[in-house]
Short mmCIF file of C-alpha atoms in Angstrom, two decimals:
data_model
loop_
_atom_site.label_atom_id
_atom_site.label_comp_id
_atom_site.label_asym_id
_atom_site.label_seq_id
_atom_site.Cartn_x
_atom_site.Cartn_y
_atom_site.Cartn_z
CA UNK A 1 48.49 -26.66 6.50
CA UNK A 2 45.13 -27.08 4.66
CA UNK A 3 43.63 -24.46 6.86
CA UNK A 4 46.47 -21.86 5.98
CA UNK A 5 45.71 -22.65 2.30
CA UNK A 6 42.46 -22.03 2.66
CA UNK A 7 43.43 -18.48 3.12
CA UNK A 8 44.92 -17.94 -0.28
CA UNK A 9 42.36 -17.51 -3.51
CA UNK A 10 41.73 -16.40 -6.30
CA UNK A 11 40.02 -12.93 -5.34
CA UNK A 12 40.03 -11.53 -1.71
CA UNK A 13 36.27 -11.27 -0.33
CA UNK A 14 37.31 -9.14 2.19
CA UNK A 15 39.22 -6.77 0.00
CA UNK A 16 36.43 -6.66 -2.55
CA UNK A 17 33.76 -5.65 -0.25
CA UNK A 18 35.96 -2.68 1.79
CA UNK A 19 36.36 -1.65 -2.15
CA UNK A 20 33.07 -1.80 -3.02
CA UNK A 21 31.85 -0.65 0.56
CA UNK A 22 31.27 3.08 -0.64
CA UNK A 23 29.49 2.03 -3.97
CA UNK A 24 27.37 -0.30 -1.51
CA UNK A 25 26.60 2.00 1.09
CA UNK A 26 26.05 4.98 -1.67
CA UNK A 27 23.11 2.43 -3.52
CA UNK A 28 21.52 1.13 0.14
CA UNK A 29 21.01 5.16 0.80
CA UNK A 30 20.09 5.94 -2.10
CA UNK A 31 17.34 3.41 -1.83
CA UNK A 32 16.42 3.71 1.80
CA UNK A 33 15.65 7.89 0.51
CA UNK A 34 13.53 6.68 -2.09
CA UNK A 35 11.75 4.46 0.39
CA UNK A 36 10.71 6.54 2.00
CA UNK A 37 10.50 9.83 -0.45
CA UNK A 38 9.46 8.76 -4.28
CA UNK A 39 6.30 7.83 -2.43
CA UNK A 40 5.64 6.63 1.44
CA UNK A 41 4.31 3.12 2.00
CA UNK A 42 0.64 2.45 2.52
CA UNK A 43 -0.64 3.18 5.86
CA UNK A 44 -1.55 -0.40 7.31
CA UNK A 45 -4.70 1.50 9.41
CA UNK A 46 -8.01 2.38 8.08
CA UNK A 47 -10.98 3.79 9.01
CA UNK A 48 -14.28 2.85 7.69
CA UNK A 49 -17.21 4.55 8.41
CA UNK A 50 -20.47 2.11 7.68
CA UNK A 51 -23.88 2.81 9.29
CA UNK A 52 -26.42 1.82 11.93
CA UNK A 53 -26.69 -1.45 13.60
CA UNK A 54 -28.22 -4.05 11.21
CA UNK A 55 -28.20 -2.48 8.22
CA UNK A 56 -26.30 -3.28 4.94
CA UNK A 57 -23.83 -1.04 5.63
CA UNK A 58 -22.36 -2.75 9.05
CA UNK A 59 -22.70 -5.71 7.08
CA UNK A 60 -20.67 -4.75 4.02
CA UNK A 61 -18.48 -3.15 5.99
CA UNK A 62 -17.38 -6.49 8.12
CA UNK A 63 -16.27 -8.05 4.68
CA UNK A 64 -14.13 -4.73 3.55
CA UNK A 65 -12.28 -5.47 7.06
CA UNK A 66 -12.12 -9.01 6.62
CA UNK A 67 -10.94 -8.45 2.98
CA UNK A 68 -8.07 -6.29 3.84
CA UNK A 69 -7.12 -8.13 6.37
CA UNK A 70 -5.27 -10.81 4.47
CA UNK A 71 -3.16 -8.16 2.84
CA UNK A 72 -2.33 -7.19 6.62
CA UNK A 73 -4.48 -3.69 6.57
CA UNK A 74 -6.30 -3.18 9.67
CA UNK A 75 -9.85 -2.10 9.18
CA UNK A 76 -11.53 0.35 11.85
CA UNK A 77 -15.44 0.58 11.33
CA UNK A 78 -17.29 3.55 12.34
CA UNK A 79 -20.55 2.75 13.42
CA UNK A 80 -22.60 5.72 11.72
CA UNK A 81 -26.28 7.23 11.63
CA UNK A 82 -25.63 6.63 7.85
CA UNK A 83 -24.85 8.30 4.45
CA UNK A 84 -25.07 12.16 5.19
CA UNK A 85 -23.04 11.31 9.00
CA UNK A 86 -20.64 9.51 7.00
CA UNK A 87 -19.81 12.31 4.55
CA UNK A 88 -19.55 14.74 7.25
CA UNK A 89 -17.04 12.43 9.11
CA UNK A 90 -14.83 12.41 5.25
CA UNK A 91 -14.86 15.93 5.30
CA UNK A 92 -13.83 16.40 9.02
CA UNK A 93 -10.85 13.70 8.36
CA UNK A 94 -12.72 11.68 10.91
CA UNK A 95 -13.07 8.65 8.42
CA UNK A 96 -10.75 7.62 5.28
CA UNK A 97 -13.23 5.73 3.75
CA UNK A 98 -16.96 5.54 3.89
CA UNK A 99 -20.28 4.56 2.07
CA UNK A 100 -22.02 7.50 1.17
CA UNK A 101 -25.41 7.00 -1.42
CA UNK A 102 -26.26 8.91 -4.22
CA UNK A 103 -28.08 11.84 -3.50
CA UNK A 104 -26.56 12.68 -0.30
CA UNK A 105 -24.01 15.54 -2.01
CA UNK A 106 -26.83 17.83 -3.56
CA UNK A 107 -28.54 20.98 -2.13
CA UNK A 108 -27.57 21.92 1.62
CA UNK A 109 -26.19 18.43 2.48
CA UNK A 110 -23.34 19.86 3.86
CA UNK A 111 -24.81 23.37 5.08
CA UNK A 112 -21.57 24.95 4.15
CA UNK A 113 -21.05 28.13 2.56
CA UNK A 114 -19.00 27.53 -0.20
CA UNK A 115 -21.21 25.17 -1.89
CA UNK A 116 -20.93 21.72 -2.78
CA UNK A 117 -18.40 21.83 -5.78
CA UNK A 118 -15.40 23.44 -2.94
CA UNK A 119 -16.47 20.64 -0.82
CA UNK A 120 -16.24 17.52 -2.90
CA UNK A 121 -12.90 18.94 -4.37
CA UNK A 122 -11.63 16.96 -0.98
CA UNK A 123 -13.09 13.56 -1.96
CA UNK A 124 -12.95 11.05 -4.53
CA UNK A 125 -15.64 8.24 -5.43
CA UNK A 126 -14.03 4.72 -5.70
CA UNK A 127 -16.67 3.29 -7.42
CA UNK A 128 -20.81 2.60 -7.09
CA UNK A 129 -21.59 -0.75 -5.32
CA UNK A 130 -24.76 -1.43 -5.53
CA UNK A 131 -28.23 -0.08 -5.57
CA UNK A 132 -30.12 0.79 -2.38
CA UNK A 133 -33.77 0.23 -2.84
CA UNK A 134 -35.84 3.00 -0.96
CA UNK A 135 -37.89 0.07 0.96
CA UNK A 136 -41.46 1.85 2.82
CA UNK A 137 -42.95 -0.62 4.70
CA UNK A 138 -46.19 -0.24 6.29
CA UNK A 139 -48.65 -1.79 8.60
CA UNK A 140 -51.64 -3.52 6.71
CA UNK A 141 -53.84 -1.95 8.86
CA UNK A 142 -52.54 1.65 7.20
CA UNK A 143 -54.10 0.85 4.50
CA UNK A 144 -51.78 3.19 2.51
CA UNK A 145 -51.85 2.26 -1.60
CA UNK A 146 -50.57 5.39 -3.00
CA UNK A 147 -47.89 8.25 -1.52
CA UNK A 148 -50.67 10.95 -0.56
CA UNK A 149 -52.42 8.38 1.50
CA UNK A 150 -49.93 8.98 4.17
CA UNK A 151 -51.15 12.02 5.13
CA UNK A 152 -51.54 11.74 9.02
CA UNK A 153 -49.56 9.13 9.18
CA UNK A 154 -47.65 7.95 11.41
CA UNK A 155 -43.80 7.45 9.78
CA UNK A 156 -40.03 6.91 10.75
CA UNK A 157 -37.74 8.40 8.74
CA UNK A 158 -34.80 8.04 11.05
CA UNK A 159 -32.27 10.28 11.77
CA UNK A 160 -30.73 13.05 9.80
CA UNK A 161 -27.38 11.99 9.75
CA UNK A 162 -29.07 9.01 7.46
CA UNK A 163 -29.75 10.51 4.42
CA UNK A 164 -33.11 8.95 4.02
CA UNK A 165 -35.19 11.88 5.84
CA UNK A 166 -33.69 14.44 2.72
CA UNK A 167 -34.45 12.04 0.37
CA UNK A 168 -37.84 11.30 0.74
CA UNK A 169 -38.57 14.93 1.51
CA UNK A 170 -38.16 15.43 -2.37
CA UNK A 171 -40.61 12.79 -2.97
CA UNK A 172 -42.91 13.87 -0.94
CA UNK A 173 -42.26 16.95 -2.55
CA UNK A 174 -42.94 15.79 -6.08
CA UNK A 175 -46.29 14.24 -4.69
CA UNK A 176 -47.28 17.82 -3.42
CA UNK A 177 -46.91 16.18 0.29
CA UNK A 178 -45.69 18.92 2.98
CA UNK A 179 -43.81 17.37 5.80
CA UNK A 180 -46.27 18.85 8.85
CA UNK A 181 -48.97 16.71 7.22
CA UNK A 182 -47.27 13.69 8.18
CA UNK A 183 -46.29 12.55 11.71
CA UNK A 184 -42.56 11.63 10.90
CA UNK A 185 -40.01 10.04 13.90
CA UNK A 186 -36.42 9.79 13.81
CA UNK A 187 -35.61 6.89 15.22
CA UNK A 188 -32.84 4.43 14.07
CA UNK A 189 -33.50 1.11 12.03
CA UNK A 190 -33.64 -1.14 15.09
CA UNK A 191 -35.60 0.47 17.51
CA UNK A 192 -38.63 1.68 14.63
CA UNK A 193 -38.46 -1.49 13.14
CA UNK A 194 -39.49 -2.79 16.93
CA UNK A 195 -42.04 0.43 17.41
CA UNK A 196 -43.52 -0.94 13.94
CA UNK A 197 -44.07 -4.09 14.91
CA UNK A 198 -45.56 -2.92 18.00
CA UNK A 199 -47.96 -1.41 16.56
CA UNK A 200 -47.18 1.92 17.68
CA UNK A 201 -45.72 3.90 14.00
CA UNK A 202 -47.82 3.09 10.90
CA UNK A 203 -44.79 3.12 8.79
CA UNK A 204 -41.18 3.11 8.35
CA UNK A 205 -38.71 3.86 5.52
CA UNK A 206 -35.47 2.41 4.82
CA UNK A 207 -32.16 3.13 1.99
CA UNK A 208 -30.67 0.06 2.18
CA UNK A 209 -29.00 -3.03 -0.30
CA UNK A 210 -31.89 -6.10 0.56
CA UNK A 211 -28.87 -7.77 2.17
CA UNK A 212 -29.69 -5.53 5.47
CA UNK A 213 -31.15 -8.19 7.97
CA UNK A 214 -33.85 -5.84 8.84
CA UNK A 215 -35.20 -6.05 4.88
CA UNK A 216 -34.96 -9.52 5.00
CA UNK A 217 -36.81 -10.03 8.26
CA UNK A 218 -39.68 -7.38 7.27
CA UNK A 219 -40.17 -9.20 3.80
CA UNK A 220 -41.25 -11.98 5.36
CA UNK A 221 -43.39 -10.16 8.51
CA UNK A 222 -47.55 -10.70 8.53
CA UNK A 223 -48.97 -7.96 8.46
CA UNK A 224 -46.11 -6.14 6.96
CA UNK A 225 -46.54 -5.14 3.61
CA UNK A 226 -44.00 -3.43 0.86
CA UNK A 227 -44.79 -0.30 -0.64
CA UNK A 228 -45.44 -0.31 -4.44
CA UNK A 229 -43.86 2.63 -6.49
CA UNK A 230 -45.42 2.13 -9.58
CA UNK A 231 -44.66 5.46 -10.82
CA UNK A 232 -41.00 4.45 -10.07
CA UNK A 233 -40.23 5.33 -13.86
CA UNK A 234 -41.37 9.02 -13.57
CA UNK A 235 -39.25 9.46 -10.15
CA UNK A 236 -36.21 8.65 -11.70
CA UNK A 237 -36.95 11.57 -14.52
CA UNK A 238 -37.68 14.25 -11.79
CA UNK A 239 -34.85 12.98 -9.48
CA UNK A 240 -32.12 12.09 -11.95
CA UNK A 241 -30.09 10.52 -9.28
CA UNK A 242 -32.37 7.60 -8.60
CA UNK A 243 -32.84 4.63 -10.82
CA UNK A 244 -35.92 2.31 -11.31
CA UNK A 245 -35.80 -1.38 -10.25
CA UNK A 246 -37.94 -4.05 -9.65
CA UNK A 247 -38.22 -6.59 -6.63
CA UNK A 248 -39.52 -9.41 -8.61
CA UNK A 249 -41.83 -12.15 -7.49
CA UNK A 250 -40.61 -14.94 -5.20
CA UNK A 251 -37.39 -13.80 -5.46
CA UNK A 252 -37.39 -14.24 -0.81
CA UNK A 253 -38.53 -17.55 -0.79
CA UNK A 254 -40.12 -19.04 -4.06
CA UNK A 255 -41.20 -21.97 -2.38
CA UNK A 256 -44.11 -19.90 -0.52
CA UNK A 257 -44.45 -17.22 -3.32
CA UNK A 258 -42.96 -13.79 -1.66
CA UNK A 259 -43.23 -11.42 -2.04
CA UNK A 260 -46.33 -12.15 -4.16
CA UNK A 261 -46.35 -9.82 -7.11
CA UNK A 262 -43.51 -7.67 -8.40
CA UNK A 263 -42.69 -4.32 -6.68
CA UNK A 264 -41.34 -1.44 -8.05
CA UNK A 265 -38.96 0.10 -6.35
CA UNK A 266 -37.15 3.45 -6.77
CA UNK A 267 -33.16 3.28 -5.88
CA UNK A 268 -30.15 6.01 -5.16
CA UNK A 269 -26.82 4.18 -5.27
CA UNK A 270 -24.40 3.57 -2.89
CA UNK A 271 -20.99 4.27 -3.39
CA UNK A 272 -17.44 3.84 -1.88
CA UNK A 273 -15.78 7.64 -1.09
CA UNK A 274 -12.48 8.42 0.46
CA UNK A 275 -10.74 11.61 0.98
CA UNK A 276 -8.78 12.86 -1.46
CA UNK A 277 -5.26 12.38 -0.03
CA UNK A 278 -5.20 8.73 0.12
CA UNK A 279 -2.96 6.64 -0.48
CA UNK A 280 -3.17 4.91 -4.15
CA UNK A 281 -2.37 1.49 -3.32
CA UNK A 282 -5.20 1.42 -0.80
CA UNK A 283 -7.37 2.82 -3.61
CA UNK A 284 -6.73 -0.31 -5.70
CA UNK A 285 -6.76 -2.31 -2.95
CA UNK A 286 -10.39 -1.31 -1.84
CA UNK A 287 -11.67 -1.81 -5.38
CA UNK A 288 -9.83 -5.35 -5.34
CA UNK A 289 -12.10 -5.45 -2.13
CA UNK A 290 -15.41 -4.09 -3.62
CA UNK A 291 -15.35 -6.53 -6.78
CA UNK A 292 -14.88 -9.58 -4.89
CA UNK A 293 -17.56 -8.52 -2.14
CA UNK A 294 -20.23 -6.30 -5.09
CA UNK A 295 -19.24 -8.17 -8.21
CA UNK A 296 -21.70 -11.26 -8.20
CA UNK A 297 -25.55 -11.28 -9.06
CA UNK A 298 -27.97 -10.04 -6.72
CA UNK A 299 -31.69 -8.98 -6.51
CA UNK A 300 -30.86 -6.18 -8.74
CA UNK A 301 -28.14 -6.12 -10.29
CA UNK A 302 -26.31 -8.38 -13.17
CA UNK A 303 -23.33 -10.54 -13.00
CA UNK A 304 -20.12 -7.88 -12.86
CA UNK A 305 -22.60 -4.95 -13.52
CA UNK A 306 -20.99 -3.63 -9.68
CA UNK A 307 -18.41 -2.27 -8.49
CA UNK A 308 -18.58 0.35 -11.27
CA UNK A 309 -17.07 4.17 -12.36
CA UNK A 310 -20.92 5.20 -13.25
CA UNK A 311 -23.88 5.70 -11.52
CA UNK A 312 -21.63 8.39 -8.90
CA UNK A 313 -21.72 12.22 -8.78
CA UNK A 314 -18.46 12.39 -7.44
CA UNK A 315 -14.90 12.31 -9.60
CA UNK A 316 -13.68 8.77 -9.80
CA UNK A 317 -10.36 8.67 -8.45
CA UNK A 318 -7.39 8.16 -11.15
CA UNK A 319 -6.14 5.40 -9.85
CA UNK A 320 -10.01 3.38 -9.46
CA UNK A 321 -10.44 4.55 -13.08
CA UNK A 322 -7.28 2.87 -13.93
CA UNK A 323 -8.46 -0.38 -12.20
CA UNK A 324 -11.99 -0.67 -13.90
CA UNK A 325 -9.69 0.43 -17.11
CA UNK A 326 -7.04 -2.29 -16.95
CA UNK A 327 -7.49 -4.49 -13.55
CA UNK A 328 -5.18 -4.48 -11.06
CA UNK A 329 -1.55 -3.71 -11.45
CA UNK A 330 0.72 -5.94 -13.35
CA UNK A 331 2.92 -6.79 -10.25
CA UNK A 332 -0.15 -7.15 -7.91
CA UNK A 333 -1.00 -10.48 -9.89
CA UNK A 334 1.93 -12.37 -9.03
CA UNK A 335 2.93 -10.72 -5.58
CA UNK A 336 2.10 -9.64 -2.29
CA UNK A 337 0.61 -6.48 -1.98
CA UNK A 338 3.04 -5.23 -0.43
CA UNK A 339 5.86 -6.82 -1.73
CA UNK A 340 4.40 -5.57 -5.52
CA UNK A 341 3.97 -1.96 -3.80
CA UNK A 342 7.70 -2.00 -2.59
CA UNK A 343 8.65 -2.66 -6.60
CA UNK A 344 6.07 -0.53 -8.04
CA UNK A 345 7.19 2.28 -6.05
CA UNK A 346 11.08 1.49 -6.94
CA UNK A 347 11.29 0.76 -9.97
CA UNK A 348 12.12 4.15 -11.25
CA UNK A 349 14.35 4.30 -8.58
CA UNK A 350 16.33 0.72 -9.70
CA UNK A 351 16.25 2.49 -12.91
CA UNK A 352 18.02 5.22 -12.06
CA UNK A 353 20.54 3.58 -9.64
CA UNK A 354 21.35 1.09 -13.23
CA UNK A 355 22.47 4.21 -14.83
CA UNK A 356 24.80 5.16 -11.57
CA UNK A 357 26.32 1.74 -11.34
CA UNK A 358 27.86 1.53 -14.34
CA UNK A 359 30.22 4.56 -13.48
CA UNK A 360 31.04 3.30 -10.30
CA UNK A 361 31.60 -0.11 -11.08
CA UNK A 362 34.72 1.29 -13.14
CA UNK A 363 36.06 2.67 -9.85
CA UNK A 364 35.67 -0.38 -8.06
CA UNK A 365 38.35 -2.43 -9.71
CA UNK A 366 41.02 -0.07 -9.35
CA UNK A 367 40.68 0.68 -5.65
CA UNK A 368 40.43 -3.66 -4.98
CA UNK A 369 43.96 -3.64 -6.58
CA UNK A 370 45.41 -1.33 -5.18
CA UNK A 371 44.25 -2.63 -1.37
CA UNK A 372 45.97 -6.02 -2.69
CA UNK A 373 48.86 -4.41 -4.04
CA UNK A 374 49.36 -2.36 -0.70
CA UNK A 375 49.52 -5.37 1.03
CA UNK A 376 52.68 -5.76 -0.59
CA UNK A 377 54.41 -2.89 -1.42
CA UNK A 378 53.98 -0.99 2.06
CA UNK A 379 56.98 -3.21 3.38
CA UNK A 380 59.11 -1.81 0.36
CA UNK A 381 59.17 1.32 2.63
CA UNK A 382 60.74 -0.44 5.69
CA UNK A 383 63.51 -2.68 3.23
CA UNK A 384 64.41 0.37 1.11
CA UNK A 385 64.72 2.03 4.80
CA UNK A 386 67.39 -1.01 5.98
CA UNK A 387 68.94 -0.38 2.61
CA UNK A 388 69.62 3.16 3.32
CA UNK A 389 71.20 2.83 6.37
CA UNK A 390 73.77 0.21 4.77
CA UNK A 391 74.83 2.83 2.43
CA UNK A 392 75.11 5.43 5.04
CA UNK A 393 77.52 2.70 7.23
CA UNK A 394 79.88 2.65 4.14
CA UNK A 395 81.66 0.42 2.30
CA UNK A 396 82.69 -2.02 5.61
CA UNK A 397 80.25 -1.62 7.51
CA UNK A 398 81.05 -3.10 11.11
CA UNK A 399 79.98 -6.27 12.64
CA UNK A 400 77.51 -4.53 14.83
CA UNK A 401 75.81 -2.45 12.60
CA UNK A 402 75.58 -5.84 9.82
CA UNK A 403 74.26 -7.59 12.71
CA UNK A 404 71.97 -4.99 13.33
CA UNK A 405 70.82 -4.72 9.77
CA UNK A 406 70.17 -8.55 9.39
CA UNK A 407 67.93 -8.47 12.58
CA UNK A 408 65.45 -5.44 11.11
CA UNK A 409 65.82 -8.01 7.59
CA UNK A 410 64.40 -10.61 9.39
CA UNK A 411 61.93 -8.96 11.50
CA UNK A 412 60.43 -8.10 8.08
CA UNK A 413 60.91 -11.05 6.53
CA UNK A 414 58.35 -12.75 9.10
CA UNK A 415 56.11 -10.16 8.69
CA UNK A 416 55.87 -10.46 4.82
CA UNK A 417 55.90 -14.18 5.45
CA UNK A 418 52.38 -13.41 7.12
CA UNK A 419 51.14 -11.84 4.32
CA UNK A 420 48.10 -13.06 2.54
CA UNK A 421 47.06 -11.93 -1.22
CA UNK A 422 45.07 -13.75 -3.61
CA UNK A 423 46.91 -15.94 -6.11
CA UNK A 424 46.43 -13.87 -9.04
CA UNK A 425 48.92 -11.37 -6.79
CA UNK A 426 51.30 -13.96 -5.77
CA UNK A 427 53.94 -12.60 -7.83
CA UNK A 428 54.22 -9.56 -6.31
CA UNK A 429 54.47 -11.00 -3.04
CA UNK A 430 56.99 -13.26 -4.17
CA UNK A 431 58.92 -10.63 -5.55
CA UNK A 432 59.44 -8.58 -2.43
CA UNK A 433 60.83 -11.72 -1.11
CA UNK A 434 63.10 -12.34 -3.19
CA UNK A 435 64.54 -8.29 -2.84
CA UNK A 436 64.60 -9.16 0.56
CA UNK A 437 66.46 -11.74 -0.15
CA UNK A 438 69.39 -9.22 -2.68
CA UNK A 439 69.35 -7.11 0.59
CA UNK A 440 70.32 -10.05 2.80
CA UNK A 441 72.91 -11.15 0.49
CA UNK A 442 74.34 -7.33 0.18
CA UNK A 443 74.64 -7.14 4.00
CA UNK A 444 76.57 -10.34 4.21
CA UNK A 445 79.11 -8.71 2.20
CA UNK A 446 78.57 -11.25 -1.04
CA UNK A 447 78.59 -8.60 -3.07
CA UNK A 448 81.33 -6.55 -1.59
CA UNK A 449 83.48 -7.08 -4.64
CA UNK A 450 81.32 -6.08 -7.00
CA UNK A 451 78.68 -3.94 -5.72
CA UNK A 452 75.14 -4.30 -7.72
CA UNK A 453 72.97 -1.73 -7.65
CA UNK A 454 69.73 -1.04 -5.21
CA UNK A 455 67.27 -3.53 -6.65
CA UNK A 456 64.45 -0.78 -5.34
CA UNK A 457 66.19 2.02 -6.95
CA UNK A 458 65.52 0.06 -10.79
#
């Protein structure tokens, strides 16, 4: 008894969601489309492309993967000759992301005919992260105290695809130093750093942030010493895209003094570049990356003075702009990333769907009473049928056909007594029973005398 209670309430759940079914399938497709078509998800694959083997940019590039990682974006690095290699793998779509250093975009970089202003039109800078000290290190036995003392030298200035052999081209260049008059080797950082040590190359030249583990390990090398720029100043007015700094003294290891006096240095700047096309979540999401990995203190730089929208030749993409501008977005500082980047991207769409609710939410109502109501009155069909065929048998109609009558009465009276509405419908049910009930009575022939009229026909 409690159980067949149970079934009777105040609104039908079962009714209301048939009703509402098409507004409810009409909003989940709606949204499902703009899921996918306002603006696709973020990829949850990257590719990095970082540099040679020991160098600051394998290093830095192991924290950008370990940094995305907890937002679940797999990181692929791309061990690289270096800068120049990595822009050439941005513009093949080989690479997403990559560090490229200052510098690296002028002249015939690319060796491509349309010049250097078609080509960066596919990528976007993401910020400068630091500076990358041009670090010449050279045996003491070179005895080498100025640039044009290198002549007949013997000098790595690694591969091409580094950046490095360009760069110090032009300052050779500015010292009135031709290339042939110099003994120059390509090899990469490792292997020189061993030839160098060895004995057999007088010199070797690095672009790197002091972080690499090769600049730490030569800073502290007998017989290794540092090469002083002093005119550092002047380079950075004839090559506008290098900056003056200063390795001061003791800043390795103060305890035994090195390095021993205070070298100046002359530095391009590395920066973060992606290809134009992606995706501008990631893009906030990398700078996220950049200013917890680049924003402290180092040996050159200031408290928060990196990541930064200066110090790159490249446009800064809208979206990193908007992140130096304002920090990250509102919803990405109390949510997942990609919980905030489901809302941010749906919000207009929520918006939108408001404004269609509140049309269909006035056909709702009338469609969940009239499934209640039909409940009811579809048996009215069936007892105004019985109720025609009584007329059509007459004023006496026989036993058979009575008898007959009262069975198809009853059939339907179980049926309706089956029936199940909510309570605030229980009077209609109620009052098909009780015409059920005038039919009955007419059949039995207690209203023979005075016949009443159909109480469906009122």
């Amino acid at each position: 008894m409690r159980a067949r209670l149970q079934n009777f309430s105040i609104v039908s759940l079962r009714d209301l969601v048939v009703a509402s079914g098409p507004t409810i399938l009409m909003v989940a497709a709606a949204l499902l489309l703009a899921y996918w078509w306002v603006d696709p998800a973020p990829p949850r694959t990257l590719r990095l492309a970082t540099g040679q083997e020991n160098s600051a940019y394998e290093s830095f590039g192991k924290q950008y993967a370990s940094q995305l990682a907890r937002d679940d974006i797999k990181v692929t690095l791309q061990p690289t000759l270096g800068s120049r290699d990595n822009l050439q793998r941005l513009l093949a779509g080989e690479a997403d992301v990559a560090f490229v250093q200052s510098g690296s975009t002028d002249g015939d970089t690319m060796n491509a005919d349309d010049g250097d202003a078609a080509q960066r039109q596919e990528l976007v800078s993401l910020g400068s992260l630091f500076t990358e000290p041009v670090w010449l290190f050279l045996r003491e036995e070179a005895r080498v105290t100025k640039l044009t003392d290198l002549r007949g030298k013997r000098i790595n200035l690694g591969p091409e695809g580094t950046g490095v052999p360009r760069l110090l081209r032009q300052v050779l260049d500015a010292n009135g130093i031709a290339p042939p008059e110099l003994q120059i080797g390509d090899l990469a950082n490792t292997p020189a750093t061993v030839e160098l040590l060895a004995g057999r190359i007088d010199g070797l030249v690095f672009a790197s942030a002091p972080e690499a583990p090769l600049i730490q390990m030569l800073l502290q090398t007998p017989g290794v010493k540092l090469f002083d720029f002093a005119q550092a100043e002047a380079y950075t007015r004839r090559l506008p895209f290098l900056t003056h700094v200063v390795l001061p003294r003791g800043i390795v290891d103060l305890g035994r003094n090195i390095p021993a006096q205070d070298y100046h240095l002359i530095a391009p700047t590395a920066t973060l570049v992606a290809r134009e096309e992606i995706h501008p979540a990631l893009v906030g999401l990398l700078v996220k990356a950049a200013t917890s990995i680049h924003g402290g203190a180092g040996w050159f730089q200031q408290q928060g003075q990196f990541p930064s929208p200066k110090y790159t030749e490249i446009p800064v993409a809208p979206e990193a702009a908007r992140y130096y501008r304002d920090g990250p977005p509102f919803m990405q500082r109390y949510m997942s990333f990609w919980l905030a980047n489901l809302a941010e991207r749906l919000w207009v769409v929520v918006v939108a769907l408001t404004a269609l609710l509140i049309p269909l939410s006035k056909i709702v109502p009338p469609i969940y009473v009239w499934r209640v109501r039909s409940r009811v009155y579809r048996w009215y069909g069936e007892l105004r049928a019985i109720e025609q065929a009584l007329e059509d048998a007459g004023l006496e109609p026989v036993d058979t056909v009575r008898k007959d009558l009262l069975r198809r009465l009853d059939g339907l009276e179980d049926r309706v007594n089956h029936i199940s509405v909510p309570l605030a419908y229980a009077d209609e049910l109620y009052r098909l029973r009780s015409h059920i009930h005038l039919v009955r009575e007419r059949i039995r022939g207690v209203q023979e005398e005075e016949p009443a009229a159909s109480p469906l026909a009122k």
